[in-house]
GROMACS .gro file of N, CA, C and O in nm:
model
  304
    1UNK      N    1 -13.492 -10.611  10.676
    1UNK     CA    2 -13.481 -10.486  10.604
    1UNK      C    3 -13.442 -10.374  10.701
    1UNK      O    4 -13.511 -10.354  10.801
    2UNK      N    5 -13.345 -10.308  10.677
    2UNK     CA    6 -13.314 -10.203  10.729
    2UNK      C    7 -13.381 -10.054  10.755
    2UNK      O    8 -13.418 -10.004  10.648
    3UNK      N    9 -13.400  -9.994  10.841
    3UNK     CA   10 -13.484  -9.875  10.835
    3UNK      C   11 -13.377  -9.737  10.781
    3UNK      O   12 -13.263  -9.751  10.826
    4UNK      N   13 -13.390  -9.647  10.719
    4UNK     CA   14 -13.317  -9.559  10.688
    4UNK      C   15 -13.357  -9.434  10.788
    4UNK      O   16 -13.470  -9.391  10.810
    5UNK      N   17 -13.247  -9.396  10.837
    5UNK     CA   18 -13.283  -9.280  10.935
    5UNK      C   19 -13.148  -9.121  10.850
    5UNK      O   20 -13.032  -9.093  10.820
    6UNK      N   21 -13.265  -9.081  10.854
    6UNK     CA   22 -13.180  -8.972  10.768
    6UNK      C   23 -13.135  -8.782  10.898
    6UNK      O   24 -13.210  -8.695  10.943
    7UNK      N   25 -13.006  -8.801  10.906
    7UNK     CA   26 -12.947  -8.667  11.038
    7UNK      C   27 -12.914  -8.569  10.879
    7UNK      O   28 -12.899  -8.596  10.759
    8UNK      N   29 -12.915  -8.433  10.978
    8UNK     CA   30 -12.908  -8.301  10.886
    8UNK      C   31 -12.854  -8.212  10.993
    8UNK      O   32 -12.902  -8.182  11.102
    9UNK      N   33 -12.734  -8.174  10.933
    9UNK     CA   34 -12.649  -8.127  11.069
    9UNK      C   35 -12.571  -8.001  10.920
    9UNK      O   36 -12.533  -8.018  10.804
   10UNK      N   37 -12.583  -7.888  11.013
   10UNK     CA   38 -12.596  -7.777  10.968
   10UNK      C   39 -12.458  -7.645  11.038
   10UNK      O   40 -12.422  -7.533  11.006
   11UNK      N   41 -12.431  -7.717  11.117
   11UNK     CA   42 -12.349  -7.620  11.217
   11UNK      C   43 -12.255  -7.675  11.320
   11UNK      O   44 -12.320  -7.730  11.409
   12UNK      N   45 -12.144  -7.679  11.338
   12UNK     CA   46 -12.025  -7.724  11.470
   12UNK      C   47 -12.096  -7.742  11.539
   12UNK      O   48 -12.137  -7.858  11.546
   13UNK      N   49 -12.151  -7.640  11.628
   13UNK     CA   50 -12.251  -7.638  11.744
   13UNK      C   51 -12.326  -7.736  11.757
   13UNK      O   52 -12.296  -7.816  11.846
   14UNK      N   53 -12.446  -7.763  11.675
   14UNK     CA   54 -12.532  -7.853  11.649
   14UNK      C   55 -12.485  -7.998  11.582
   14UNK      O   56 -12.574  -8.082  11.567
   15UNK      N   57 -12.379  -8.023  11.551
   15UNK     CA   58 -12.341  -8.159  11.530
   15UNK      C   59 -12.269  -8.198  11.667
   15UNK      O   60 -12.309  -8.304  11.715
   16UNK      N   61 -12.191  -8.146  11.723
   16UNK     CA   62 -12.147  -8.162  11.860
   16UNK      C   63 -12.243  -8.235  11.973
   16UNK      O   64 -12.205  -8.325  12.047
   17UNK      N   65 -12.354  -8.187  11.971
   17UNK     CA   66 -12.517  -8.247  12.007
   17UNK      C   67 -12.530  -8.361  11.991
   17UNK      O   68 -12.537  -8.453  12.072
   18UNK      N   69 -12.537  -8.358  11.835
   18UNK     CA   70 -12.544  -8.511  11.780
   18UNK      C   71 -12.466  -8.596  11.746
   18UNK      O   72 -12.520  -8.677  11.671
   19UNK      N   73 -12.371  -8.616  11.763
   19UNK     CA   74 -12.243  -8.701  11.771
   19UNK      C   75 -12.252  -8.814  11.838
   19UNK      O   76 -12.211  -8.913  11.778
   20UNK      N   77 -12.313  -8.836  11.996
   20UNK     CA   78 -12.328  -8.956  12.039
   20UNK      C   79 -12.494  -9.008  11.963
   20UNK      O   80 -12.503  -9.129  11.944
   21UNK      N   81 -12.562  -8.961  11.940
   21UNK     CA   82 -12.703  -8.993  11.890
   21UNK      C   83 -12.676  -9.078  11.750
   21UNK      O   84 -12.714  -9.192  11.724
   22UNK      N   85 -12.574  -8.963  11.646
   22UNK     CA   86 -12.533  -9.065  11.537
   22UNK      C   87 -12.437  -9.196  11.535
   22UNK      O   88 -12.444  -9.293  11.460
   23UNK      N   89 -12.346  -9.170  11.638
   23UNK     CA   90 -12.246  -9.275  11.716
   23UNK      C   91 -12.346  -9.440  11.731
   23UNK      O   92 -12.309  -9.546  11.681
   24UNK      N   93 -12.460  -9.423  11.804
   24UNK     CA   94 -12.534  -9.476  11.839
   24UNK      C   95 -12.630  -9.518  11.741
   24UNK      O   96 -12.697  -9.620  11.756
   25UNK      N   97 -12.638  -9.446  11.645
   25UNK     CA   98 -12.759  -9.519  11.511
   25UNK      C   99 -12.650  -9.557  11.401
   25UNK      O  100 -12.687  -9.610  11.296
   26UNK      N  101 -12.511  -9.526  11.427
   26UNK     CA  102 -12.454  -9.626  11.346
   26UNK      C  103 -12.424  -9.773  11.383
   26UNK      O  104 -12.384  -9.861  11.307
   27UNK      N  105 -12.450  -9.781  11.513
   27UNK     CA  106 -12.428  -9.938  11.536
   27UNK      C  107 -12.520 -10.004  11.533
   27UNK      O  108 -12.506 -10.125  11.552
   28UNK      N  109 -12.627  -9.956  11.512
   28UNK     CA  110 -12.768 -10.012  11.519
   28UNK      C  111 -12.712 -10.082  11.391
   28UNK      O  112 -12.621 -10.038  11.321
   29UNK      N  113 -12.811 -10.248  11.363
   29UNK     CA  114 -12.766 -10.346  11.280
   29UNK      C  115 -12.829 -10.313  11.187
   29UNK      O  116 -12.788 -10.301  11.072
   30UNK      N  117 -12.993 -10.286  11.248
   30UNK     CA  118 -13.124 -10.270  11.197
   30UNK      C  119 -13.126 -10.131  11.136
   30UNK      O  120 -13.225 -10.127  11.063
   31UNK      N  121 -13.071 -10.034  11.134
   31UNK     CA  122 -13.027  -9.880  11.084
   31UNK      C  123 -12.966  -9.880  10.990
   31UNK      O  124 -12.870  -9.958  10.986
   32UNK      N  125 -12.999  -9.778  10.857
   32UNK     CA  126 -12.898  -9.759  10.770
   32UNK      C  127 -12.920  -9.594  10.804
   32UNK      O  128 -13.020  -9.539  10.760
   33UNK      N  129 -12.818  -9.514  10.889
   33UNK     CA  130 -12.775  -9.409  10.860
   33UNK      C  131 -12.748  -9.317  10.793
   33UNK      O  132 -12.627  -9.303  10.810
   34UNK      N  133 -12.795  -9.215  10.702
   34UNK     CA  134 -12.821  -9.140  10.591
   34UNK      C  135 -12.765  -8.992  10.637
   34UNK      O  136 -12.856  -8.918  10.674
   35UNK      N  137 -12.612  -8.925  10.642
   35UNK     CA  138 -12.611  -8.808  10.752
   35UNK      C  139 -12.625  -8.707  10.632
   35UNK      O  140 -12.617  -8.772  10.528
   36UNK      N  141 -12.639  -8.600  10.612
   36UNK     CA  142 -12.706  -8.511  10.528
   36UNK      C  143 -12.584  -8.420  10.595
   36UNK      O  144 -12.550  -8.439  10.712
   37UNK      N  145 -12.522  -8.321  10.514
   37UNK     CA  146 -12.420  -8.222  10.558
   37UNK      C  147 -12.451  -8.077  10.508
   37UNK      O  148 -12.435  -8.054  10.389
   38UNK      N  149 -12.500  -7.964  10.600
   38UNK     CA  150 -12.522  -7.865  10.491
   38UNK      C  151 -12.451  -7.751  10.569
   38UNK      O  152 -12.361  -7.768  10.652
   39UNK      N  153 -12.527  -7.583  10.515
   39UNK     CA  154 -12.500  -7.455  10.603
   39UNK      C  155 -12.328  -7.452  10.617
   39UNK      O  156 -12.253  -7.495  10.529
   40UNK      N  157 -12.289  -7.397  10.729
   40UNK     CA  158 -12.163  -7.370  10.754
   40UNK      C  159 -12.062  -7.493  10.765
   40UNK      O  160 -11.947  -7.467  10.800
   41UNK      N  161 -12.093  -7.607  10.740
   41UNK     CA  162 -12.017  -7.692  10.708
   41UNK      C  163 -11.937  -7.730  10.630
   41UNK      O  164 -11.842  -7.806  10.648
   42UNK      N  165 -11.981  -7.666  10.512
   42UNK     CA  166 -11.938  -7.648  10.336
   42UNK      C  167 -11.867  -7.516  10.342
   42UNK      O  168 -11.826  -7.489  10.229
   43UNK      N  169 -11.838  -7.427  10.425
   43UNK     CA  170 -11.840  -7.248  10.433
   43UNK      C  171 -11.687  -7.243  10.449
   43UNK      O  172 -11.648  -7.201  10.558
   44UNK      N  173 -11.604  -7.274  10.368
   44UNK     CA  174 -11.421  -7.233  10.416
   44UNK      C  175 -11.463  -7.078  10.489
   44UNK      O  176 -11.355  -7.063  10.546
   45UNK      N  177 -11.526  -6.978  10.520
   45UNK     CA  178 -11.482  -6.889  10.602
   45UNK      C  179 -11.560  -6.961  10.785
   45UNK      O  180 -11.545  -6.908  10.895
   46UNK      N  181 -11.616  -7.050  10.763
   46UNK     CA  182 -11.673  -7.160  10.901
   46UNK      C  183 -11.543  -7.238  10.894
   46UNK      O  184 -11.552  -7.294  11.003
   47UNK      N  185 -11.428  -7.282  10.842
   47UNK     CA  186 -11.372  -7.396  10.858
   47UNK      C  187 -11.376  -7.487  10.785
   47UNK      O  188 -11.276  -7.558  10.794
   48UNK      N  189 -11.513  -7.551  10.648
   48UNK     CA  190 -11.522  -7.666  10.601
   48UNK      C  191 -11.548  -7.793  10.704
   48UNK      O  192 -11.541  -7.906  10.655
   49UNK      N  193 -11.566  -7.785  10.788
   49UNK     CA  194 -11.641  -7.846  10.916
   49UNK      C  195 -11.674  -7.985  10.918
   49UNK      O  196 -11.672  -8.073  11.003
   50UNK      N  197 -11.715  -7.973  10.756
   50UNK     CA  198 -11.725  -8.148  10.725
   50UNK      C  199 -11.634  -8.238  10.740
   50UNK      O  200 -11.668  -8.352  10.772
   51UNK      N  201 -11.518  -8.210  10.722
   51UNK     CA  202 -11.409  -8.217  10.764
   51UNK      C  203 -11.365  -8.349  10.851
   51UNK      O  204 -11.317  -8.462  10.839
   52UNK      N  205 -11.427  -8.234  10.969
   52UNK     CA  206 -11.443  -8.341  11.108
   52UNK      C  207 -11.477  -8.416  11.095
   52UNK      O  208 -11.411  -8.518  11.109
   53UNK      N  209 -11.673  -8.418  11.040
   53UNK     CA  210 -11.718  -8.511  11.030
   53UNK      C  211 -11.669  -8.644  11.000
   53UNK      O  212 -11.676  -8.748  11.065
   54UNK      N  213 -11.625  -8.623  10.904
   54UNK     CA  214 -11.591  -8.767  10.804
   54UNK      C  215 -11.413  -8.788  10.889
   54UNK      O  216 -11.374  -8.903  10.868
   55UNK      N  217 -11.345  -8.734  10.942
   55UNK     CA  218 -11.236  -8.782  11.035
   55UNK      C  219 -11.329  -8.847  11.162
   55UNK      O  220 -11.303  -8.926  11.253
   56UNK      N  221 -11.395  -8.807  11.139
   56UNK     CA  222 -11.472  -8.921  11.346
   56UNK      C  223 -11.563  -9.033  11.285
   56UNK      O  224 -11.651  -9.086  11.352
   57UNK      N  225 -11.536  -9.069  11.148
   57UNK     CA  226 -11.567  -9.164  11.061
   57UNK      C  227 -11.724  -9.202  11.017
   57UNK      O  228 -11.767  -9.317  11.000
   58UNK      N  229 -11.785  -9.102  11.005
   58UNK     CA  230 -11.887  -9.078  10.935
   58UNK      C  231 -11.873  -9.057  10.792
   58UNK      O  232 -11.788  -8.987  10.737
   59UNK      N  233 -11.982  -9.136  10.727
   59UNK     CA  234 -12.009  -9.139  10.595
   59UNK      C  235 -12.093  -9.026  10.548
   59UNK      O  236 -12.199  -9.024  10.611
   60UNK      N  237 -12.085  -8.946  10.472
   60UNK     CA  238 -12.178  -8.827  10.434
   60UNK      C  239 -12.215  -8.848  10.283
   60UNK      O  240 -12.158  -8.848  10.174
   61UNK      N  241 -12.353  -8.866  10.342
   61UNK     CA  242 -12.467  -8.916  10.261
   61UNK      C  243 -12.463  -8.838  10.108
   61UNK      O  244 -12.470  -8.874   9.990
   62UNK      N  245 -12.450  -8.740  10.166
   62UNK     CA  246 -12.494  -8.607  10.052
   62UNK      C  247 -12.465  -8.462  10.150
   62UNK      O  248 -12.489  -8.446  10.270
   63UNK      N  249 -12.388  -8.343  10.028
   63UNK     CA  250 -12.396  -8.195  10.102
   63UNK      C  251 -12.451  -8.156  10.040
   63UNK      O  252 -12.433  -8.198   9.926
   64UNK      N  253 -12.533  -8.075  10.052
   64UNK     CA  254 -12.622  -7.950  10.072
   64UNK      C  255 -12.595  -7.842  10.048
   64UNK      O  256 -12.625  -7.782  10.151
   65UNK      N  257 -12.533  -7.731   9.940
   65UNK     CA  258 -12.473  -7.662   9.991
   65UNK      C  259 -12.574  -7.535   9.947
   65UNK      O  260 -12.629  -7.526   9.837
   66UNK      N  261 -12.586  -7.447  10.050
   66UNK     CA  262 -12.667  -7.326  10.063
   66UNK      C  263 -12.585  -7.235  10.029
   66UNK      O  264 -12.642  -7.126  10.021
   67UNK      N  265 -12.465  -7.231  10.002
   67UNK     CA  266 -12.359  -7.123   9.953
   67UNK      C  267 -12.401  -7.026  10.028
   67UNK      O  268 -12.464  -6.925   9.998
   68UNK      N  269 -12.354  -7.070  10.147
   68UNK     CA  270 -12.345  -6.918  10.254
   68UNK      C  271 -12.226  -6.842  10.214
   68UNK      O  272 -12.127  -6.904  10.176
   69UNK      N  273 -12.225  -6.663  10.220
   69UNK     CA  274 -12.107  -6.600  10.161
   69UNK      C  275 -12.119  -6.524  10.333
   69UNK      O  276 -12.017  -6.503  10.398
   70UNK      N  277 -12.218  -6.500  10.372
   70UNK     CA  278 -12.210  -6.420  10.491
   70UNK      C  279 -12.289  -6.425  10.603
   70UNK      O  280 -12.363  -6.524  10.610
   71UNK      N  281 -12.294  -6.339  10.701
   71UNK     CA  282 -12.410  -6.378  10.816
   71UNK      C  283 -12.509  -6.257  10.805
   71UNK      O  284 -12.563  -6.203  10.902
   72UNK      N  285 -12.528  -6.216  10.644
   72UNK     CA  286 -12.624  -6.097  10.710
   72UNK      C  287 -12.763  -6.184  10.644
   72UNK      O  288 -12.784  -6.291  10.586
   73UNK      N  289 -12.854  -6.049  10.703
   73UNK     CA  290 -12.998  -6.102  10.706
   73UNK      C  291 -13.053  -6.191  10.540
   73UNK      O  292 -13.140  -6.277  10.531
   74UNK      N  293 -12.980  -6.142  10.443
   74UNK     CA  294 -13.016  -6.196  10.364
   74UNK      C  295 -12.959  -6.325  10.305
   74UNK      O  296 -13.012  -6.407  10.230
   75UNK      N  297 -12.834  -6.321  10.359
   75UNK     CA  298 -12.728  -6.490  10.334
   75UNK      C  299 -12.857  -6.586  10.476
   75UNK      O  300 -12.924  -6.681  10.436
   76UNK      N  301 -12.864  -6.554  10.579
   76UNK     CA  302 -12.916  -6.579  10.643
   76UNK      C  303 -13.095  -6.673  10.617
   76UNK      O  304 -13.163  -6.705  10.714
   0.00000   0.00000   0.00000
């Protein structure tokens, strides 16, 4: 039986981090990988970011989307 390990990656910055970590729990045999996509990833004024993701061949589990419109204290 496989263990489910569930990543939540929220930002360029912070997936950049985790890229070899998820690289690495996708080859695991014993791993089923669960990547969770949210925040500025979904944000066309961020780029759509997810993008990447799924070009460096990641499967995305599920997005999240927080409908960020801006960076002030209250989108925040």
């Amino acid at each position: 039986m496989k263990r489910k390990i569930g990543v939540i990656t929220g930002t360029r910055a912070e997936y950049g981090l985790l890229y070899w970590l998820l690289k690495e729990l996708e080859k695991n045999p014993e791993i089923e990988l669960q990547l969770f996509v949210t925040g500025s990833h979904l944000s066309p004024r961020f780029g759509l970011t997810y993008q990447q993701i799924e070009a460096d061949g990641f499967e995305i589990t599920d997005k999240i989307d927080l409908e960020l419109t801006s960076d002030t204290p209250l989108s925040i």
